[in-house]
Tab-separated table of C-alpha atoms and ligand atoms in Angstrom:
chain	number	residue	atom	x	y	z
L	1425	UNK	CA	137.632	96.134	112.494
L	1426	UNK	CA	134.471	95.163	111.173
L	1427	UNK	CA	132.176	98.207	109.081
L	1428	UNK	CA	128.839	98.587	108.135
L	1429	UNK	CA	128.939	99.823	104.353
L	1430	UNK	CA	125.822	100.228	102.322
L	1431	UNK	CA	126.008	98.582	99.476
L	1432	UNK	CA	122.657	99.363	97.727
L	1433	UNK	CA	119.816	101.524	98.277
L	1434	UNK	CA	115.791	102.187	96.762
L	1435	UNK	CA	112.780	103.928	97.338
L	1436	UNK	CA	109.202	103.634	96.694
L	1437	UNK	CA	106.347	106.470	96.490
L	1438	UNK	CA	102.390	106.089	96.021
L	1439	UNK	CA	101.206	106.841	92.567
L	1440	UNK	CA	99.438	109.966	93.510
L	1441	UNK	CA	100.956	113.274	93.480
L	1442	UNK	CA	98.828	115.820	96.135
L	1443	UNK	CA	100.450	119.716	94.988
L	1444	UNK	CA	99.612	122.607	97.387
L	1445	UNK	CA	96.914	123.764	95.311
L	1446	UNK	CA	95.009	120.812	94.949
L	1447	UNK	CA	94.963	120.909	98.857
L	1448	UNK	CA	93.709	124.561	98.873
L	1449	UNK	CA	90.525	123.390	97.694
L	1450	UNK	CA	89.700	121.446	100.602
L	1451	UNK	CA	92.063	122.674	103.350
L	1452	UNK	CA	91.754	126.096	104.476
L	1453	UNK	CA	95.405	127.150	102.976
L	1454	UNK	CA	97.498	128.452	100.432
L	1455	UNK	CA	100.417	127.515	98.377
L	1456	UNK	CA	101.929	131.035	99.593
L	1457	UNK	CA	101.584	130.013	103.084
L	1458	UNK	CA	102.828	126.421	103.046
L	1459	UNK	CA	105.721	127.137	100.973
L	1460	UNK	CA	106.528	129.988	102.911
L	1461	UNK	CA	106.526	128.500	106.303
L	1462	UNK	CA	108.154	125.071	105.307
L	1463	UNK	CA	109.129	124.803	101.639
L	1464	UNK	CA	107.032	122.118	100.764
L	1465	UNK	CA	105.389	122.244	97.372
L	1466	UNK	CA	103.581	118.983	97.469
L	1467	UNK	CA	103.726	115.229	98.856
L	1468	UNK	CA	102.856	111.566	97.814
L	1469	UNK	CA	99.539	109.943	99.446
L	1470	UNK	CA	98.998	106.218	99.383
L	1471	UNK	CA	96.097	105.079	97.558
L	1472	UNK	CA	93.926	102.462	99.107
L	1473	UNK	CA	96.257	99.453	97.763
L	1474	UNK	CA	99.107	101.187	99.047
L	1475	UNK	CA	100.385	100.493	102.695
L	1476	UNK	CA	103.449	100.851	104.837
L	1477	UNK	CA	104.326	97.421	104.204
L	1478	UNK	CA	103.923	97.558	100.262
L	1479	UNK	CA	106.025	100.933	99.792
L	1480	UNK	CA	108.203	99.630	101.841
L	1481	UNK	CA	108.698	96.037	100.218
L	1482	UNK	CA	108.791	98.222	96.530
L	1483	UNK	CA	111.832	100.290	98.123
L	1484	UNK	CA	113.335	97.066	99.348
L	1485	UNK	CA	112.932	95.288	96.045
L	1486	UNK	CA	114.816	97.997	94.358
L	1487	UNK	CA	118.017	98.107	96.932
L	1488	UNK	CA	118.145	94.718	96.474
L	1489	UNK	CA	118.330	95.172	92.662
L	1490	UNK	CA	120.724	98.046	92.737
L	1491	UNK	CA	122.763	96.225	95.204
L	1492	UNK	CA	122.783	93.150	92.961
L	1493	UNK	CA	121.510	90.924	95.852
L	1494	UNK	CA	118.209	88.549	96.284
L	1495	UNK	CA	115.950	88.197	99.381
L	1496	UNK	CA	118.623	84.769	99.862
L	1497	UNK	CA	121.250	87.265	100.507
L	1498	UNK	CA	119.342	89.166	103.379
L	1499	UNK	CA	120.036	88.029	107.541
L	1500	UNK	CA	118.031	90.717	109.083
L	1501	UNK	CA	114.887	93.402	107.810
L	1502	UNK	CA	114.681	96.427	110.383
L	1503	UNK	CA	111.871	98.236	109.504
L	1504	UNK	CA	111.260	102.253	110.924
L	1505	UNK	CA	107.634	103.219	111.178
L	1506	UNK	CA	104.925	104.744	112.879
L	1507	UNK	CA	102.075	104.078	110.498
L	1508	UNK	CA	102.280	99.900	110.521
L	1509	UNK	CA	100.054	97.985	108.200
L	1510	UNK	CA	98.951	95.976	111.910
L	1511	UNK	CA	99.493	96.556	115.792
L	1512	UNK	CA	101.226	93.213	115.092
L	1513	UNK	CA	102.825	91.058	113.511
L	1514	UNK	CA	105.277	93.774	112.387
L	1515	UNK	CA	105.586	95.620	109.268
L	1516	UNK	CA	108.950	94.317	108.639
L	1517	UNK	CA	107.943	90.851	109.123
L	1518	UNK	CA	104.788	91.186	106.625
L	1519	UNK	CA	107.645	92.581	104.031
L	1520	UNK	CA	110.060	89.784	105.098
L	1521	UNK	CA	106.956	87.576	103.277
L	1522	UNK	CA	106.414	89.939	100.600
L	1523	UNK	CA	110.075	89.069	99.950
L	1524	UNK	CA	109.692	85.810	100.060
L	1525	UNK	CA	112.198	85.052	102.669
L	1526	UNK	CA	111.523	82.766	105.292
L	1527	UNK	CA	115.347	82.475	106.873
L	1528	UNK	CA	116.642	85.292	109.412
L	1529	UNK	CA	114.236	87.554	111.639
L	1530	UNK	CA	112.441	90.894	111.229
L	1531	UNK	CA	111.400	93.569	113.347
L	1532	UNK	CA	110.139	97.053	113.314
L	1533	UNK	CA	111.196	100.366	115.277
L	1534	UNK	CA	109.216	103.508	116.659
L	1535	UNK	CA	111.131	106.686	117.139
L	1536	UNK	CA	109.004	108.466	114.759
L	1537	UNK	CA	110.682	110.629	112.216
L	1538	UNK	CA	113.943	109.534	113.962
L	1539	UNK	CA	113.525	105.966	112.648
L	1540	UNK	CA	115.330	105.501	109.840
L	1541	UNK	CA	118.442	106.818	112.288
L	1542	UNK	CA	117.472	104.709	114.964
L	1543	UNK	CA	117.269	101.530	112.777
L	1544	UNK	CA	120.513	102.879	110.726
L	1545	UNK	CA	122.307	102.689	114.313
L	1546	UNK	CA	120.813	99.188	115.681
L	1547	UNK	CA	121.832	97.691	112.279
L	1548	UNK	CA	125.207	98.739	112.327
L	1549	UNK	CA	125.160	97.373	116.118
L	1550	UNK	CA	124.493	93.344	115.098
L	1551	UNK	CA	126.840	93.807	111.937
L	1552	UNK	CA	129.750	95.324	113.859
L	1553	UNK	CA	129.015	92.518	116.622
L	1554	UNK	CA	128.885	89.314	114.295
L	1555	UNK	CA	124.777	89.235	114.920
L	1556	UNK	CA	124.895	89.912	111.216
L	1557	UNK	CA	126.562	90.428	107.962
L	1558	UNK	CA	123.448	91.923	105.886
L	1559	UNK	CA	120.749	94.039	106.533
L	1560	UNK	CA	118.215	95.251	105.166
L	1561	UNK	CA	116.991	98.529	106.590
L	1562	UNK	CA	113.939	100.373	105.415
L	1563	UNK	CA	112.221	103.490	106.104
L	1564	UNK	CA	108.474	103.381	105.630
L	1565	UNK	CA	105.212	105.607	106.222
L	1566	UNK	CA	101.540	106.090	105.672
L	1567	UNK	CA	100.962	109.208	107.616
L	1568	UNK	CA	98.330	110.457	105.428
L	1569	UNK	CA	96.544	107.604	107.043
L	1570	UNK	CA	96.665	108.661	110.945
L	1571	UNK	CA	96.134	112.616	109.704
L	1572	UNK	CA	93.400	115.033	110.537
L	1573	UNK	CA	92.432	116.399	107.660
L	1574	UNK	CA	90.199	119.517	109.288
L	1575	UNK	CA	93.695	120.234	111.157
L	1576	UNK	CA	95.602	122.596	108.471
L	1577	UNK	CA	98.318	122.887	110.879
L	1578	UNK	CA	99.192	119.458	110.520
L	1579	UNK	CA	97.941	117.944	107.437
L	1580	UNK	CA	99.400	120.059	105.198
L	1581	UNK	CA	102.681	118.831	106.513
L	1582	UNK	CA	103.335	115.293	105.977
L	1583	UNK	CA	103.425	112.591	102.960
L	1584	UNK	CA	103.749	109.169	102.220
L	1585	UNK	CA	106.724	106.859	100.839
L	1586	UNK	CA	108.957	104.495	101.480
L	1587	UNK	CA	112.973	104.419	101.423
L	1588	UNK	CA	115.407	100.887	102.257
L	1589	UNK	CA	119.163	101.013	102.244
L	1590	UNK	CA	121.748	97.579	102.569
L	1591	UNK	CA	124.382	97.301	105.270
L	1592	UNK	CA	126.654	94.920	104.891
L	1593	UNK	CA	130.032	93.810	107.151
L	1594	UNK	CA	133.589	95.221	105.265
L	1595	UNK	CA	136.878	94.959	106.860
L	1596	UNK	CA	138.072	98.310	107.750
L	1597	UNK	CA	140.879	99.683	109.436
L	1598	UNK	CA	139.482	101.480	112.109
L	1599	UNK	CA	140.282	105.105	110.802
L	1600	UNK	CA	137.742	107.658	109.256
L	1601	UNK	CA	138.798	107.176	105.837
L	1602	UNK	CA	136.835	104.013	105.704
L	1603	UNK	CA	133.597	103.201	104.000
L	1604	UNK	CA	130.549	102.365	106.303
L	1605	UNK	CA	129.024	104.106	109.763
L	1606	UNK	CA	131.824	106.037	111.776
L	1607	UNK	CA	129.883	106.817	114.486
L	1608	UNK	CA	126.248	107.170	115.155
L	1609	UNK	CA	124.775	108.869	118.278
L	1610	UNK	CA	121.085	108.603	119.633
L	1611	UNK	CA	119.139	110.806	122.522
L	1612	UNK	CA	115.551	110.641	123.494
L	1613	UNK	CA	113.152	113.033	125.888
L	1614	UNK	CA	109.870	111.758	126.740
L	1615	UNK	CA	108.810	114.811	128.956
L	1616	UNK	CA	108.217	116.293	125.165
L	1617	UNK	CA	105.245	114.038	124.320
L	1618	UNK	CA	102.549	116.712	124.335
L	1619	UNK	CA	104.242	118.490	121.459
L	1620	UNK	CA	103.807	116.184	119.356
L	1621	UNK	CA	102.000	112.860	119.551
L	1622	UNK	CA	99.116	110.722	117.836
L	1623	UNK	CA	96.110	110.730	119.985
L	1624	UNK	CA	95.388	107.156	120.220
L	1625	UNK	CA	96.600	103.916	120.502
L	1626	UNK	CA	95.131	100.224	121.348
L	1627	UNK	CA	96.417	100.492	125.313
L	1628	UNK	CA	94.526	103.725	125.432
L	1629	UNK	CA	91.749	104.439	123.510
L	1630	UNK	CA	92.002	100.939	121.002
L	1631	UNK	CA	91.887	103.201	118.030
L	1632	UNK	CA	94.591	104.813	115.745
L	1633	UNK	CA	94.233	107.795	116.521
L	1634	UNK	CA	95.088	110.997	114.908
L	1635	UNK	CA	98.855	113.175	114.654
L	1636	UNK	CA	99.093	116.238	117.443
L	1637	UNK	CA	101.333	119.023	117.114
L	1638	UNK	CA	102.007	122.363	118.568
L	1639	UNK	CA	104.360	123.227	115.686
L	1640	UNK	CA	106.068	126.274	116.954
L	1641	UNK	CA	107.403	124.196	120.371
L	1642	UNK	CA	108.679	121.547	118.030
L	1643	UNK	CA	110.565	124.449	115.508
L	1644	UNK	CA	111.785	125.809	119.045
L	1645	UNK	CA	113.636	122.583	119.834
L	1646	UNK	CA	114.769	121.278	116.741
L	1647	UNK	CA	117.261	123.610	115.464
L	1648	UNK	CA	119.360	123.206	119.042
L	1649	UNK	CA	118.671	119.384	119.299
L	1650	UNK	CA	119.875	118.500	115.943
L	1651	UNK	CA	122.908	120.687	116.232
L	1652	UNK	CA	124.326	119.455	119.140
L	1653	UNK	CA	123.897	115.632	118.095
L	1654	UNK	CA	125.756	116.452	115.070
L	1655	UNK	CA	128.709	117.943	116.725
L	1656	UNK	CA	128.770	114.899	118.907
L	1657	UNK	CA	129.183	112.677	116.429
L	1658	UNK	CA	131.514	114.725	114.355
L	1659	UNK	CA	133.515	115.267	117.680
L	1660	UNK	CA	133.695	110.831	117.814
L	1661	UNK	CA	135.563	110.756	114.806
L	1662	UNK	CA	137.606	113.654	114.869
L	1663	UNK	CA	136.158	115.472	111.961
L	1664	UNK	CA	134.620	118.720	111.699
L	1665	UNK	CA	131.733	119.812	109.223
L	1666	UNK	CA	134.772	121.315	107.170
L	1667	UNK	CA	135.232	117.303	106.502
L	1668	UNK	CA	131.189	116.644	105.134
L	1669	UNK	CA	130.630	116.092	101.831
L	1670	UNK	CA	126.853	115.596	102.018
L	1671	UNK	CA	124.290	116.681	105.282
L	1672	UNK	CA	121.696	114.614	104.533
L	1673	UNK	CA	118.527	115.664	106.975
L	1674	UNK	CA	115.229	114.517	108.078
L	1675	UNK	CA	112.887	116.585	105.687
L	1676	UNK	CA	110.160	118.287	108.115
L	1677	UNK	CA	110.821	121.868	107.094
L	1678	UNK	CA	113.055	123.725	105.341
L	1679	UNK	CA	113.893	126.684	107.531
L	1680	UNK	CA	115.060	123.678	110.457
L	1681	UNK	CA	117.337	122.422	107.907
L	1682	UNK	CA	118.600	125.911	107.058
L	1683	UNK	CA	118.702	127.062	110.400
L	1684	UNK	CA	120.789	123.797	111.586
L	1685	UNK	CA	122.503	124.252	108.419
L	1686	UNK	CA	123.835	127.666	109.200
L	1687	UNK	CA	125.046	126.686	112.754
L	1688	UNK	CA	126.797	123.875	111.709
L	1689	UNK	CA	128.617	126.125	109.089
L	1690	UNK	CA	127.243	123.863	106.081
L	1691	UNK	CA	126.449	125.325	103.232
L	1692	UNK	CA	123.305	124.644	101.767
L	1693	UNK	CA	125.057	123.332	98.447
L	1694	UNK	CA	126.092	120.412	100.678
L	1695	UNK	CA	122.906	119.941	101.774
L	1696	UNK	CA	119.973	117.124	99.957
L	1697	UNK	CA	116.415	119.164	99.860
L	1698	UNK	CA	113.901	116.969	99.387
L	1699	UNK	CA	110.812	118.300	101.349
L	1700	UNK	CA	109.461	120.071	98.299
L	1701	UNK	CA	108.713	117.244	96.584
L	1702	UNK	CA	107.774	114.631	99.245
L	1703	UNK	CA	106.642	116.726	102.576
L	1704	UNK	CA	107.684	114.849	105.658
L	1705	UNK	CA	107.567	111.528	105.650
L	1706	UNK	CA	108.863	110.940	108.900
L	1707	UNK	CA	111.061	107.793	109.132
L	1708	UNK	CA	110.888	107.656	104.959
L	1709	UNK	CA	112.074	111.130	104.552
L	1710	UNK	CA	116.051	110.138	104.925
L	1711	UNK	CA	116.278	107.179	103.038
L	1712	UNK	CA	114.156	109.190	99.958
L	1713	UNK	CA	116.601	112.061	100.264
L	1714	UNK	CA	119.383	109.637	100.192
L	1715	UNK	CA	118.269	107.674	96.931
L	1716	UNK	CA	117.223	111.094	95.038
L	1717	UNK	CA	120.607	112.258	95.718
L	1718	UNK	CA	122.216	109.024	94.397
L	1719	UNK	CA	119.941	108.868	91.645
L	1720	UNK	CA	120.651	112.058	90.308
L	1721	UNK	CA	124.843	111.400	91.200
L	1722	UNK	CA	125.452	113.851	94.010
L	1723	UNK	CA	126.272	111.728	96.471
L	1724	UNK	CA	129.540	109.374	95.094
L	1725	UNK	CA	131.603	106.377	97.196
L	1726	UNK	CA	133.646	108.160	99.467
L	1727	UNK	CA	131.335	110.722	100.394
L	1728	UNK	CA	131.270	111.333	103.735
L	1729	UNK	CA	127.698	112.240	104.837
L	1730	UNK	CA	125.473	113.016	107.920
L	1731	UNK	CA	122.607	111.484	108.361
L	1732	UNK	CA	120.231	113.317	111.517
L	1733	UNK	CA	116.609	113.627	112.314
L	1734	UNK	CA	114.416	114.679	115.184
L	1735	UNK	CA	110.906	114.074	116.051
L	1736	UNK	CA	107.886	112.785	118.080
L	1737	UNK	CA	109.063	111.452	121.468
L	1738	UNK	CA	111.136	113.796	121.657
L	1739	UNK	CA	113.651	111.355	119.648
L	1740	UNK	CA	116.617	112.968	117.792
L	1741	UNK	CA	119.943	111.380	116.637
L	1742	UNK	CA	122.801	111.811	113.842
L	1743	UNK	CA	124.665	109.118	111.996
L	1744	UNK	CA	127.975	110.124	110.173
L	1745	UNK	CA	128.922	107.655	107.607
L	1746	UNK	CA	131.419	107.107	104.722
L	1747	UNK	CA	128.902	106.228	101.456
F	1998	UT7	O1	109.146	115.776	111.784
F	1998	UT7	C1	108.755	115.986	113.089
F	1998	UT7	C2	109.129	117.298	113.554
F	1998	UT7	N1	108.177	118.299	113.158
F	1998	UT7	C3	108.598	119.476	112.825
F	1998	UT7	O2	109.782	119.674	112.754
F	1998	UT7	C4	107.614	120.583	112.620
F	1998	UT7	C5	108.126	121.795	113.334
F	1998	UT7	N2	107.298	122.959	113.184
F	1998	UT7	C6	107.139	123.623	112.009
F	1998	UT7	O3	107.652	123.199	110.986
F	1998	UT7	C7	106.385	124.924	112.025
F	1998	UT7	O4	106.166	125.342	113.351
F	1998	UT7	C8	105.032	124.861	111.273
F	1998	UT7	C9	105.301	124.765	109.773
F	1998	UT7	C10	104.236	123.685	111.755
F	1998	UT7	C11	104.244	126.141	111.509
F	1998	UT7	O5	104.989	127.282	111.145
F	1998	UT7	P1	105.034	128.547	112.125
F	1998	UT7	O6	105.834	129.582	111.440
F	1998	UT7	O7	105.542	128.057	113.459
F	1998	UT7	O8	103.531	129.001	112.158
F	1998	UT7	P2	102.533	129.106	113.400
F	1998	UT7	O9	102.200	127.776	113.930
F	1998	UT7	O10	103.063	130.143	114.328
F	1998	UT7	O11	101.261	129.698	112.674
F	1998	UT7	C12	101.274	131.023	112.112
F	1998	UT7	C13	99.913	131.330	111.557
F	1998	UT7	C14	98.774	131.086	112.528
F	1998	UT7	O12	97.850	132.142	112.369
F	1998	UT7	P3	97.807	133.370	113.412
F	1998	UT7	O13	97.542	132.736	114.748
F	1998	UT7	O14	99.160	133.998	113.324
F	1998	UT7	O15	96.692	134.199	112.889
F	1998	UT7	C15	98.161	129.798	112.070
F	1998	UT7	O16	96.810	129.709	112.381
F	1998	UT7	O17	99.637	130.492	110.422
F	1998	UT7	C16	98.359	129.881	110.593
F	1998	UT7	N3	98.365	128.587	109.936
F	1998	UT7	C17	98.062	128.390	108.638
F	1998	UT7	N4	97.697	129.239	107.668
F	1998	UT7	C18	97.485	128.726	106.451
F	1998	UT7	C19	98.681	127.390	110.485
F	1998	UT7	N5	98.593	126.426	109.555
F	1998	UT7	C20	98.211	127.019	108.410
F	1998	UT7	C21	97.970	126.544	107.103
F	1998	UT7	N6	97.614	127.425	106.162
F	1998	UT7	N7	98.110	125.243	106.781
């Protein structure tokens, strides 16, 4: 049967480093706090050349490089994001230019900080179904951008970057010890929108708009949501978390990821922290986790790893894959 194996994988942040105390001077917060609360110790934010579809055409430049591959090589770009450069065309398509590449198709995907799962999942959809034999899939946010800044319950939270992974089609036989996606399950629940949402949008108001969250609902959700989608798509393959190598989470706060952690019966040594350093970057944070965990040779071929998120929407889902 045919797999989806990544075979190469970058990532991309803005110059500018924002730490917690630099923020105390203009948001009404401390380092103790914010650290405290979510374990985030600072974040990227784009400067004014750097966009959603630049971050994310840097990331894609270097999976192509580590993966040995050119632009030529390339079917299909699936971009996740929520902060595009334009309402249309898409930011994928824009990056398909910066590329160069004028062959195959690109398109972008909303789910929020669920993205990058979403896209890993539709990708792995065309490859196993002939649509495809390469894709490019990148992760890619500017949420400093659609931010209130006089909110310190949100804008303390998030950062900007960009992350891109390539899937490829591999023979397999059908049987968990091969490389690529075993299983990938998605779930969505619209009746959560007030919890978290941005509070425009050009059928509504015609502007951006700004992020919305009642934090505390979200935490109250997340733990339980990400849990369960894990243990169905551990329960699709026949393994157990015994089995994981790697959890490799959506970065929004690090007592969710400790908290999902401990239910899953991970221990934290298998799992890739990364919200210190970046904050959330919603459908980036995965795909940055990911690379600073290959970069630094955690994660090896053959690693069997779970990818899961959960965010605005509400949108959660869990990929389980074989590096
Ligand atoms: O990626 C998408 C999914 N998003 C998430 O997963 C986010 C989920 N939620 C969270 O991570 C947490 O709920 C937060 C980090 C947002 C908040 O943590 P919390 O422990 O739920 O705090 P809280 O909202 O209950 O606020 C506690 C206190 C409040 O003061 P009072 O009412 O107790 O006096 C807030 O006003 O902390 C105050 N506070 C702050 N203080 C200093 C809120 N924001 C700040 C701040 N600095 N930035």
């Amino acid at each position: 049967m045919i797999r989806s194996v990544v075979c190469g994988y970058g990532a991309a942040l803005p110059k500018r480093v924002v730490t917690n105390q630099e923020l105390e001077k203009s948001v009404d917060t401390t380092d103790e706090w914010i650290v405290q609360r979510t374990g985030i110790r600072q974040r990227y934010i784009a400067g004014d050349d750097e966009t959603s579809a630049s971050l994310g055409a840097e990331a894609a430049r270097a999976a192509l490089a580590n993966a040995g591959l050119t632009a030529a090589d390339i079917d299909v770009i699936i971009v996740a994001t929520s902060t595009p450069d334009n309402t249309f065309p898409a930011t994928a398509v824009n990056i398909q230019n910066r590329l160069g590449m004028t062959h195959g198709y690109a398109f972008d995907m909303q789910a929020v900080c669920s993205g990058f799962v979403y896209a890993v999942t539709t990708a792995d959809s065309f490859i196993r179904s002939g649509q495809a034999k390469r894709i490019l899939v990148i992760g890619t946010e500017t949420f400093s951008r659609i931010l209130d800044w006089n909110d310190r319950t949100t804008c303390v939270l998030f950062g900007d970057g960009a992350g891109a992974i390539i899937m490829q089609a591999e023979e397999g036989t059908g049987e968990v010890a091969d490389r690529g996606v075993l299983s990938a399950k998605l779930r969505s629940d619209g009746s959560h929108k007030e919890k978290l949402y941005v509070d425009g949008g050009p059928s509504t108001t015609g502007t951006v708009g700004h992020l919305r969250m009642e934090g505390k609902e979200v935490f109250k959700h997340a733990v339980g949501m990400i849990t369960d989608v894990i243990i169905d798509a551990f329960e699709a393959t026949g393994t157990t978390a015994d089995d994981l190598d790697w959890l490799v989470p959506h970065q929004a706060n690090r007592r969710i990821i400790e908290g999902s952690a401990k239910k899953l019966g991970i221990p934290m040594d298998k799992v890739v922290m990364t919200v210190d350093q970046h904050g959330n970057t919603s459908a980036a944070s995965i795909p940055l986790a990911l690379a600073a965990a290959l970069d630094d040779g955690r994660i090896k071929k053959g690693d069997l790893i779970m990818l899961e998120a959960m965010g605005g929407g509400f949108t959660w889902g869990a990929v389980l894959l074989r590096w």
